[in-house]
Amino acid sequence: MENLNKKSFSLKTFFLQWEWLLVLLFILVNIINTSLSPYYLDFNSLRDATMTFLDKAFMVFPMVFIIILRDIDISVASIVALASVIMAHLYSLGVPMEIAVVICLAVGAICGLINGMLIVKFKELSAVIVTLSTMIIYRGIAYIILEDQSAGAFPEWFGFLGWGYVFGIPFILITFIAMAVIFGLLLHKTTFGRRVYAIGNNPTAAHFSGVQVDKIKIIVFTLAGIMAAITALFLTSRMGSTRPNVATGYELDVIAMVVLGGISTAGGKGRMLGAIIAVFLIGFLRNGLGLINMPAQVLMIIIGLLLIFAVMVPNLKPKAKTKSRSSKSQSKQIAG
């Protein structure tokens, strides 16, 4: 009898996880979209819709790590613009596209590294202030390079990144799934991931337990820069050209996806799966409402309400149980 009670409690806890609520919301969104537009459930339409929102989703993966660390990075969209502009400008100057792509990735890594080093060097400044400053600087450099001009006319093979298929599946979707597996395993199945959670729960305790807090933060912010550069590749490929104002507002979309995915802004809590579900939830919500020409302002209100809901629900849970579980998991993470 005792074993049955334990099993029942375990199942109840399992089905009350935030990710199940996101799945229900995802189903509800698709039901509403289907009722609003008869063309919504067309397989080819749904498949191709992923090409329009998965480019920014690559930045969700490192943002999960950053927010678990109790930090934030609002410069990622500006890194996308700078990496894209430099790549396009170099190609227009005669640099081979393959080399320009590598430089694009390097620009992203350098920008992310700068963010990380500034944050760990000047601890009295919050990550918001640091990345707000670099957001302005990176976007400003992009405007200096191209001003109000655009650059494009890329080789044909480059367009495959944004519009190509592999066995009928969009290449960007395949790449996203591969990245999701890699970042999911990194967060949940490695010592590095356990230390990220430990820092998010209690940075001071993690430091005195031997965790290299500064080093981990620099690595995570560098990863954010690299993934922003990958976003730049897919976005530029999909558009066929670039301008200094590309990806404007992407940072807000990325943070919205992460927070809706159940990643706690207080740090130390959340899972990659929730953020991944949130990517498709918001992506298909935008797609469905776009089919009926819903005003962008209405969509912003809906997403805002979802975010308020995401923040409110965890705070309605009993405090005592949550606190005791948190302290137990924290000691295990630091030990790992």
PDB file of N, CA, C and O in Angstrom, residues 219-277:
ATOM      1  N   ILE A 219      32.259  31.327 -20.553  1.00  0.00           N
ATOM      2  CA  ILE A 219      31.946  30.288 -21.545  1.00  0.00           C
ATOM      3  C   ILE A 219      30.512  30.429 -22.025  1.00  0.00           C
ATOM      4  O   ILE A 219      30.223  30.369 -23.232  1.00  0.00           O
ATOM      5  N   VAL A 220      29.578  30.626 -21.106  1.00  0.00           N
ATOM      6  CA  VAL A 220      28.160  30.705 -21.459  1.00  0.00           C
ATOM      7  C   VAL A 220      27.874  31.926 -22.335  1.00  0.00           C
ATOM      8  O   VAL A 220      27.164  31.829 -23.345  1.00  0.00           O
ATOM      9  N   PHE A 221      28.445  33.072 -21.981  1.00  0.00           N
ATOM     10  CA  PHE A 221      28.211  34.264 -22.791  1.00  0.00           C
ATOM     11  C   PHE A 221      28.887  34.155 -24.159  1.00  0.00           C
ATOM     12  O   PHE A 221      28.374  34.695 -25.152  1.00  0.00           O
ATOM     13  N   THR A 222      30.018  33.462 -24.216  1.00  0.00           N
ATOM     14  CA  THR A 222      30.656  33.223 -25.516  1.00  0.00           C
ATOM     15  C   THR A 222      29.782  32.329 -26.378  1.00  0.00           C
ATOM     16  O   THR A 222      29.638  32.554 -27.587  1.00  0.00           O
ATOM     17  N   LEU A 223      29.185  31.302 -25.762  1.00  0.00           N
ATOM     18  CA  LEU A 223      28.249  30.435 -26.489  1.00  0.00           C
ATOM     19  C   LEU A 223      27.069  31.243 -27.018  1.00  0.00           C
ATOM     20  O   LEU A 223      26.593  31.007 -28.131  1.00  0.00           O
ATOM     21  N   ALA A 224      26.604  32.204 -26.223  1.00  0.00           N
ATOM     22  CA  ALA A 224      25.496  33.060 -26.667  1.00  0.00           C
ATOM     23  C   ALA A 224      25.898  33.850 -27.913  1.00  0.00           C
ATOM     24  O   ALA A 224      25.092  34.012 -28.843  1.00  0.00           O
ATOM     25  N   GLY A 225      27.130  34.335 -27.943  1.00  0.00           N
ATOM     26  CA  GLY A 225      27.613  35.060 -29.117  1.00  0.00           C
ATOM     27  C   GLY A 225      27.705  34.170 -30.340  1.00  0.00           C
ATOM     28  O   GLY A 225      27.331  34.574 -31.455  1.00  0.00           O
ATOM     29  N   ILE A 226      28.171  32.938 -30.149  1.00  0.00           N
ATOM     30  CA  ILE A 226      28.287  31.994 -31.270  1.00  0.00           C
ATOM     31  C   ILE A 226      26.911  31.651 -31.833  1.00  0.00           C
ATOM     32  O   ILE A 226      26.709  31.616 -33.050  1.00  0.00           O
ATOM     33  N   MET A 227      25.946  31.408 -30.938  1.00  0.00           N
ATOM     34  CA  MET A 227      24.602  31.071 -31.402  1.00  0.00           C
ATOM     35  C   MET A 227      23.929  32.269 -32.063  1.00  0.00           C
ATOM     36  O   MET A 227      23.114  32.107 -32.976  1.00  0.00           O
ATOM     37  N   ALA A 228      24.267  33.476 -31.633  1.00  0.00           N
ATOM     38  CA  ALA A 228      23.756  34.672 -32.309  1.00  0.00           C
ATOM     39  C   ALA A 228      24.313  34.747 -33.733  1.00  0.00           C
ATOM     40  O   ALA A 228      23.612  35.144 -34.670  1.00  0.00           O
ATOM     41  N   ALA A 229      25.572  34.352 -33.893  1.00  0.00           N
ATOM     42  CA  ALA A 229      26.177  34.333 -35.233  1.00  0.00           C
ATOM     43  C   ALA A 229      25.521  33.267 -36.109  1.00  0.00           C
ATOM     44  O   ALA A 229      25.335  33.476 -37.314  1.00  0.00           O
ATOM     45  N   ILE A 230      25.169  32.126 -35.521  1.00  0.00           N
ATOM     46  CA  ILE A 230      24.462  31.091 -36.283  1.00  0.00           C
ATOM     47  C   ILE A 230      23.089  31.608 -36.704  1.00  0.00           C
ATOM     48  O   ILE A 230      22.628  31.367 -37.831  1.00  0.00           O
ATOM     49  N   THR A 231      22.429  32.334 -35.814  1.00  0.00           N
ATOM     50  CA  THR A 231      21.169  32.992 -36.179  1.00  0.00           C
ATOM     51  C   THR A 231      21.393  33.940 -37.347  1.00  0.00           C
ATOM     52  O   THR A 231      20.570  34.008 -38.280  1.00  0.00           O
ATOM     53  N   ALA A 232      22.503  34.675 -37.314  1.00  0.00           N
ATOM     54  CA  ALA A 232      22.822  35.604 -38.404  1.00  0.00           C
ATOM     55  C   ALA A 232      22.943  34.870 -39.737  1.00  0.00           C
ATOM     56  O   ALA A 232      22.472  35.357 -40.772  1.00  0.00           O
ATOM     57  N   LEU A 233      23.558  33.688 -39.719  1.00  0.00           N
ATOM     58  CA  LEU A 233      23.711  32.902 -40.953  1.00  0.00           C
ATOM     59  C   LEU A 233      22.355  32.515 -41.525  1.00  0.00           C
ATOM     60  O   LEU A 233      22.086  32.709 -42.714  1.00  0.00           O
ATOM     61  N   PHE A 234      21.494  31.951 -40.685  1.00  0.00           N
ATOM     62  CA  PHE A 234      20.190  31.492 -41.171  1.00  0.00           C
ATOM     63  C   PHE A 234      19.286  32.665 -41.566  1.00  0.00           C
ATOM     64  O   PHE A 234      18.584  32.594 -42.577  1.00  0.00           O
ATOM     65  N   LEU A 235      19.300  33.731 -40.772  1.00  0.00           N
ATOM     66  CA  LEU A 235      18.464  34.885 -41.073  1.00  0.00           C
ATOM     67  C   LEU A 235      18.895  35.556 -42.377  1.00  0.00           C
ATOM     68  O   LEU A 235      18.062  35.889 -43.224  1.00  0.00           O
ATOM     69  N   THR A 236      20.204  35.748 -42.550  1.00  0.00           N
ATOM     70  CA  THR A 236      20.721  36.387 -43.766  1.00  0.00           C
ATOM     71  C   THR A 236      20.447  35.525 -44.981  1.00  0.00           C
ATOM     72  O   THR A 236      20.096  36.033 -46.058  1.00  0.00           O
ATOM     73  N   SER A 237      20.588  34.202 -44.817  1.00  0.00           N
ATOM     74  CA  SER A 237      20.302  33.282 -45.918  1.00  0.00           C
ATOM     75  C   SER A 237      18.831  33.363 -46.317  1.00  0.00           C
ATOM     76  O   SER A 237      18.500  33.386 -47.507  1.00  0.00           O
ATOM     77  N   ARG A 238      17.944  33.424 -45.316  1.00  0.00           N
ATOM     78  CA  ARG A 238      16.504  33.453 -45.595  1.00  0.00           C
ATOM     79  C   ARG A 238      16.101  34.760 -46.278  1.00  0.00           C
ATOM     80  O   ARG A 238      15.268  34.758 -47.176  1.00  0.00           O
ATOM     81  N   MET A 239      16.690  35.875 -45.864  1.00  0.00           N
ATOM     82  CA  MET A 239      16.329  37.177 -46.441  1.00  0.00           C
ATOM     83  C   MET A 239      17.031  37.437 -47.765  1.00  0.00           C
ATOM     84  O   MET A 239      16.551  38.213 -48.586  1.00  0.00           O
ATOM     85  N   GLY A 240      18.204  36.829 -47.958  1.00  0.00           N
ATOM     86  CA  GLY A 240      18.949  37.049 -49.190  1.00  0.00           C
ATOM     87  C   GLY A 240      19.783  38.308 -49.184  1.00  0.00           C
ATOM     88  O   GLY A 240      20.532  38.577 -50.130  1.00  0.00           O
ATOM     89  N   SER A 241      19.668  39.107 -48.134  1.00  0.00           N
ATOM     90  CA  SER A 241      20.471  40.319 -47.977  1.00  0.00           C
ATOM     91  C   SER A 241      20.449  40.704 -46.507  1.00  0.00           C
ATOM     92  O   SER A 241      19.784  40.059 -45.696  1.00  0.00           O
ATOM     93  N   THR A 242      21.175  41.767 -46.178  1.00  0.00           N
ATOM     94  CA  THR A 242      21.190  42.199 -44.782  1.00  0.00           C
ATOM     95  C   THR A 242      21.305  43.709 -44.692  1.00  0.00           C
ATOM     96  O   THR A 242      21.764  44.373 -45.637  1.00  0.00           O
ATOM     97  N   ARG A 243      20.862  44.227 -43.560  1.00  0.00           N
ATOM     98  CA  ARG A 243      20.969  45.647 -43.243  1.00  0.00           C
ATOM     99  C   ARG A 243      21.351  45.774 -41.770  1.00  0.00           C
ATOM    100  O   ARG A 243      21.194  44.822 -41.003  1.00  0.00           O
ATOM    101  N   PRO A 244      21.815  46.950 -41.342  1.00  0.00           N
ATOM    102  CA  PRO A 244      22.197  47.106 -39.928  1.00  0.00           C
ATOM    103  C   PRO A 244      21.041  46.968 -38.941  1.00  0.00           C
ATOM    104  O   PRO A 244      21.261  46.739 -37.753  1.00  0.00           O
ATOM    105  N   ASN A 245      19.808  47.066 -39.421  1.00  0.00           N
ATOM    106  CA  ASN A 245      18.666  46.993 -38.507  1.00  0.00           C
ATOM    107  C   ASN A 245      18.022  45.604 -38.447  1.00  0.00           C
ATOM    108  O   ASN A 245      16.939  45.446 -37.883  1.00  0.00           O
ATOM    109  N   VAL A 246      18.677  44.594 -39.025  1.00  0.00           N
ATOM    110  CA  VAL A 246      18.104  43.250 -38.981  1.00  0.00           C
ATOM    111  C   VAL A 246      18.052  42.740 -37.538  1.00  0.00           C
ATOM    112  O   VAL A 246      18.834  43.164 -36.684  1.00  0.00           O
ATOM    113  N   ALA A 247      17.115  41.851 -37.292  1.00  0.00           N
ATOM    114  CA  ALA A 247      16.952  41.199 -35.987  1.00  0.00           C
ATOM    115  C   ALA A 247      16.539  42.145 -34.866  1.00  0.00           C
ATOM    116  O   ALA A 247      16.644  41.797 -33.697  1.00  0.00           O
ATOM    117  N   THR A 248      16.064  43.330 -35.220  1.00  0.00           N
ATOM    118  CA  THR A 248      15.606  44.258 -34.185  1.00  0.00           C
ATOM    119  C   THR A 248      14.458  43.634 -33.392  1.00  0.00           C
ATOM    120  O   THR A 248      13.483  43.161 -33.969  1.00  0.00           O
ATOM    121  N   GLY A 249      14.571  43.627 -32.074  1.00  0.00           N
ATOM    122  CA  GLY A 249      13.548  43.043 -31.222  1.00  0.00           C
ATOM    123  C   GLY A 249      13.705  41.560 -30.961  1.00  0.00           C
ATOM    124  O   GLY A 249      12.953  40.980 -30.171  1.00  0.00           O
ATOM    125  N   TYR A 250      14.673  40.923 -31.601  1.00  0.00           N
ATOM    126  CA  TYR A 250      14.878  39.483 -31.403  1.00  0.00           C
ATOM    127  C   TYR A 250      15.192  39.151 -29.945  1.00  0.00           C
ATOM    128  O   TYR A 250      14.805  38.103 -29.440  1.00  0.00           O
ATOM    129  N   GLU A 251      15.925  40.046 -29.276  1.00  0.00           N
ATOM    130  CA  GLU A 251      16.312  39.746 -27.896  1.00  0.00           C
ATOM    131  C   GLU A 251      15.079  39.600 -26.999  1.00  0.00           C
ATOM    132  O   GLU A 251      15.049  38.736 -26.103  1.00  0.00           O
ATOM    133  N   LEU A 252      14.036  40.392 -27.258  1.00  0.00           N
ATOM    134  CA  LEU A 252      12.815  40.300 -26.458  1.00  0.00           C
ATOM    135  C   LEU A 252      12.068  39.002 -26.743  1.00  0.00           C
ATOM    136  O   LEU A 252      11.536  38.366 -25.829  1.00  0.00           O
ATOM    137  N   ASP A 253      12.037  38.597 -28.008  1.00  0.00           N
ATOM    138  CA  ASP A 253      11.391  37.333 -28.363  1.00  0.00           C
ATOM    139  C   ASP A 253      12.098  36.155 -27.702  1.00  0.00           C
ATOM    140  O   ASP A 253      11.455  35.237 -27.188  1.00  0.00           O
ATOM    141  N   VAL A 254      13.426  36.185 -27.721  1.00  0.00           N
ATOM    142  CA  VAL A 254      14.210  35.087 -27.149  1.00  0.00           C
ATOM    143  C   VAL A 254      13.981  34.995 -25.644  1.00  0.00           C
ATOM    144  O   VAL A 254      13.747  33.905 -25.097  1.00  0.00           O
ATOM    145  N   ILE A 255      14.039  36.125 -24.968  1.00  0.00           N
ATOM    146  CA  ILE A 255      13.825  36.131 -23.514  1.00  0.00           C
ATOM    147  C   ILE A 255      12.399  35.678 -23.192  1.00  0.00           C
ATOM    148  O   ILE A 255      12.171  34.935 -22.223  1.00  0.00           O
ATOM    149  N   ALA A 256      11.426  36.093 -24.018  1.00  0.00           N
ATOM    150  CA  ALA A 256      10.042  35.672 -23.807  1.00  0.00           C
ATOM    151  C   ALA A 256       9.906  34.155 -23.919  1.00  0.00           C
ATOM    152  O   ALA A 256       9.209  33.520 -23.115  1.00  0.00           O
ATOM    153  N   MET A 257      10.549  33.566 -24.901  1.00  0.00           N
ATOM    154  CA  MET A 257      10.497  32.112 -25.074  1.00  0.00           C
ATOM    155  C   MET A 257      11.095  31.390 -23.873  1.00  0.00           C
ATOM    156  O   MET A 257      10.560  30.376 -23.406  1.00  0.00           O
ATOM    157  N   VAL A 258      12.214  31.910 -23.371  1.00  0.00           N
ATOM    158  CA  VAL A 258      12.889  31.268 -22.243  1.00  0.00           C
ATOM    159  C   VAL A 258      12.045  31.366 -20.972  1.00  0.00           C
ATOM    160  O   VAL A 258      11.860  30.376 -20.257  1.00  0.00           O
ATOM    161  N   VAL A 259      11.510  32.549 -20.697  1.00  0.00           N
ATOM    162  CA  VAL A 259      10.708  32.736 -19.479  1.00  0.00           C
ATOM    163  C   VAL A 259       9.415  31.936 -19.557  1.00  0.00           C
ATOM    164  O   VAL A 259       9.016  31.284 -18.587  1.00  0.00           O
ATOM    165  N   LEU A 260       8.747  31.949 -20.726  1.00  0.00           N
ATOM    166  CA  LEU A 260       7.540  31.149 -20.895  1.00  0.00           C
ATOM    167  C   LEU A 260       7.851  29.665 -20.749  1.00  0.00           C
ATOM    168  O   LEU A 260       7.010  28.879 -20.293  1.00  0.00           O
ATOM    169  N   GLY A 261       9.082  29.277 -21.098  1.00  0.00           N
ATOM    170  CA  GLY A 261       9.488  27.886 -20.964  1.00  0.00           C
ATOM    171  C   GLY A 261       9.710  27.434 -19.538  1.00  0.00           C
ATOM    172  O   GLY A 261      10.041  26.258 -19.301  1.00  0.00           O
ATOM    173  N   GLY A 262       9.523  28.336 -18.577  1.00  0.00           N
ATOM    174  CA  GLY A 262       9.622  27.948 -17.180  1.00  0.00           C
ATOM    175  C   GLY A 262      10.981  28.174 -16.552  1.00  0.00           C
ATOM    176  O   GLY A 262      11.236  27.718 -15.432  1.00  0.00           O
ATOM    177  N   ILE A 263      11.876  28.873 -17.240  1.00  0.00           N
ATOM    178  CA  ILE A 263      13.185  29.172 -16.675  1.00  0.00           C
ATOM    179  C   ILE A 263      13.024  30.337 -15.704  1.00  0.00           C
ATOM    180  O   ILE A 263      12.576  31.417 -16.090  1.00  0.00           O
ATOM    181  N   SER A 264      13.375  30.128 -14.444  1.00  0.00           N
ATOM    182  CA  SER A 264      13.168  31.136 -13.416  1.00  0.00           C
ATOM    183  C   SER A 264      14.147  32.289 -13.564  1.00  0.00           C
ATOM    184  O   SER A 264      15.365  32.083 -13.660  1.00  0.00           O
ATOM    185  N   THR A 265      13.614  33.511 -13.565  1.00  0.00           N
ATOM    186  CA  THR A 265      14.484  34.684 -13.638  1.00  0.00           C
ATOM    187  C   THR A 265      15.244  34.894 -12.332  1.00  0.00           C
ATOM    188  O   THR A 265      16.194  35.683 -12.289  1.00  0.00           O
ATOM    189  N   ALA A 266      14.851  34.178 -11.266  1.00  0.00           N
ATOM    190  CA  ALA A 266      15.583  34.242 -10.002  1.00  0.00           C
ATOM    191  C   ALA A 266      16.799  33.323 -10.022  1.00  0.00           C
ATOM    192  O   ALA A 266      17.615  33.353  -9.110  1.00  0.00           O
ATOM    193  N   GLY A 267      16.924  32.511 -11.086  1.00  0.00           N
ATOM    194  CA  GLY A 267      18.091  31.645 -11.238  1.00  0.00           C
ATOM    195  C   GLY A 267      17.919  30.268 -10.629  1.00  0.00           C
ATOM    196  O   GLY A 267      17.127  30.072  -9.708  1.00  0.00           O
ATOM    197  N   GLY A 268      18.677  29.314 -11.182  1.00  0.00           N
ATOM    198  CA  GLY A 268      18.764  27.993 -10.589  1.00  0.00           C
ATOM    199  C   GLY A 268      17.641  27.031 -10.900  1.00  0.00           C
ATOM    200  O   GLY A 268      17.662  25.886 -10.430  1.00  0.00           O
ATOM    201  N   LYS A 269      16.646  27.424 -11.686  1.00  0.00           N
ATOM    202  CA  LYS A 269      15.504  26.551 -11.963  1.00  0.00           C
ATOM    203  C   LYS A 269      15.121  26.601 -13.433  1.00  0.00           C
ATOM    204  O   LYS A 269      15.293  27.621 -14.095  1.00  0.00           O
ATOM    205  N   GLY A 270      14.562  25.486 -13.903  1.00  0.00           N
ATOM    206  CA  GLY A 270      14.088  25.428 -15.278  1.00  0.00           C
ATOM    207  C   GLY A 270      14.763  24.325 -16.061  1.00  0.00           C
ATOM    208  O   GLY A 270      15.839  23.854 -15.688  1.00  0.00           O
ATOM    209  N   ARG A 271      14.096  23.915 -17.134  1.00  0.00           N
ATOM    210  CA  ARG A 271      14.630  22.850 -17.977  1.00  0.00           C
ATOM    211  C   ARG A 271      14.604  23.255 -19.445  1.00  0.00           C
ATOM    212  O   ARG A 271      13.745  24.040 -19.864  1.00  0.00           O
ATOM    213  N   MET A 272      15.503  22.702 -20.203  1.00  0.00           N
ATOM    214  CA  MET A 272      15.625  23.031 -21.617  1.00  0.00           C
ATOM    215  C   MET A 272      14.367  22.653 -22.386  1.00  0.00           C
ATOM    216  O   MET A 272      13.958  23.365 -23.319  1.00  0.00           O
ATOM    217  N   LEU A 273      13.724  21.550 -22.008  1.00  0.00           N
ATOM    218  CA  LEU A 273      12.536  21.091 -22.723  1.00  0.00           C
ATOM    219  C   LEU A 273      11.448  22.152 -22.722  1.00  0.00           C
ATOM    220  O   LEU A 273      10.780  22.374 -23.742  1.00  0.00           O
ATOM    221  N   GLY A 274      11.239  22.818 -21.597  1.00  0.00           N
ATOM    222  CA  GLY A 274      10.212  23.852 -21.518  1.00  0.00           C
ATOM    223  C   GLY A 274      10.476  24.979 -22.502  1.00  0.00           C
ATOM    224  O   GLY A 274       9.553  25.466 -23.171  1.00  0.00           O
ATOM    225  N   ALA A 275      11.723  25.407 -22.597  1.00  0.00           N
ATOM    226  CA  ALA A 275      12.077  26.489 -23.526  1.00  0.00           C
ATOM    227  C   ALA A 275      11.857  26.061 -24.974  1.00  0.00           C
ATOM    228  O   ALA A 275      11.408  26.865 -25.810  1.00  0.00           O
ATOM    229  N   ILE A 276      12.157  24.800 -25.289  1.00  0.00           N
ATOM    230  CA  ILE A 276      11.967  24.298 -26.651  1.00  0.00           C
ATOM    231  C   ILE A 276      10.485  24.278 -27.016  1.00  0.00           C
ATOM    232  O   ILE A 276      10.092  24.676 -28.119  1.00  0.00           O
ATOM    233  N   ILE A 277       9.650  23.812 -26.078  1.00  0.00           N
ATOM    234  CA  ILE A 277       8.202  23.817 -26.331  1.00  0.00           C
ATOM    235  C   ILE A 277       7.706  25.242 -26.533  1.00  0.00           C
ATOM    236  O   ILE A 277       6.878  25.516 -27.408  1.00  0.00           O
TER     237      ILE A 277
END
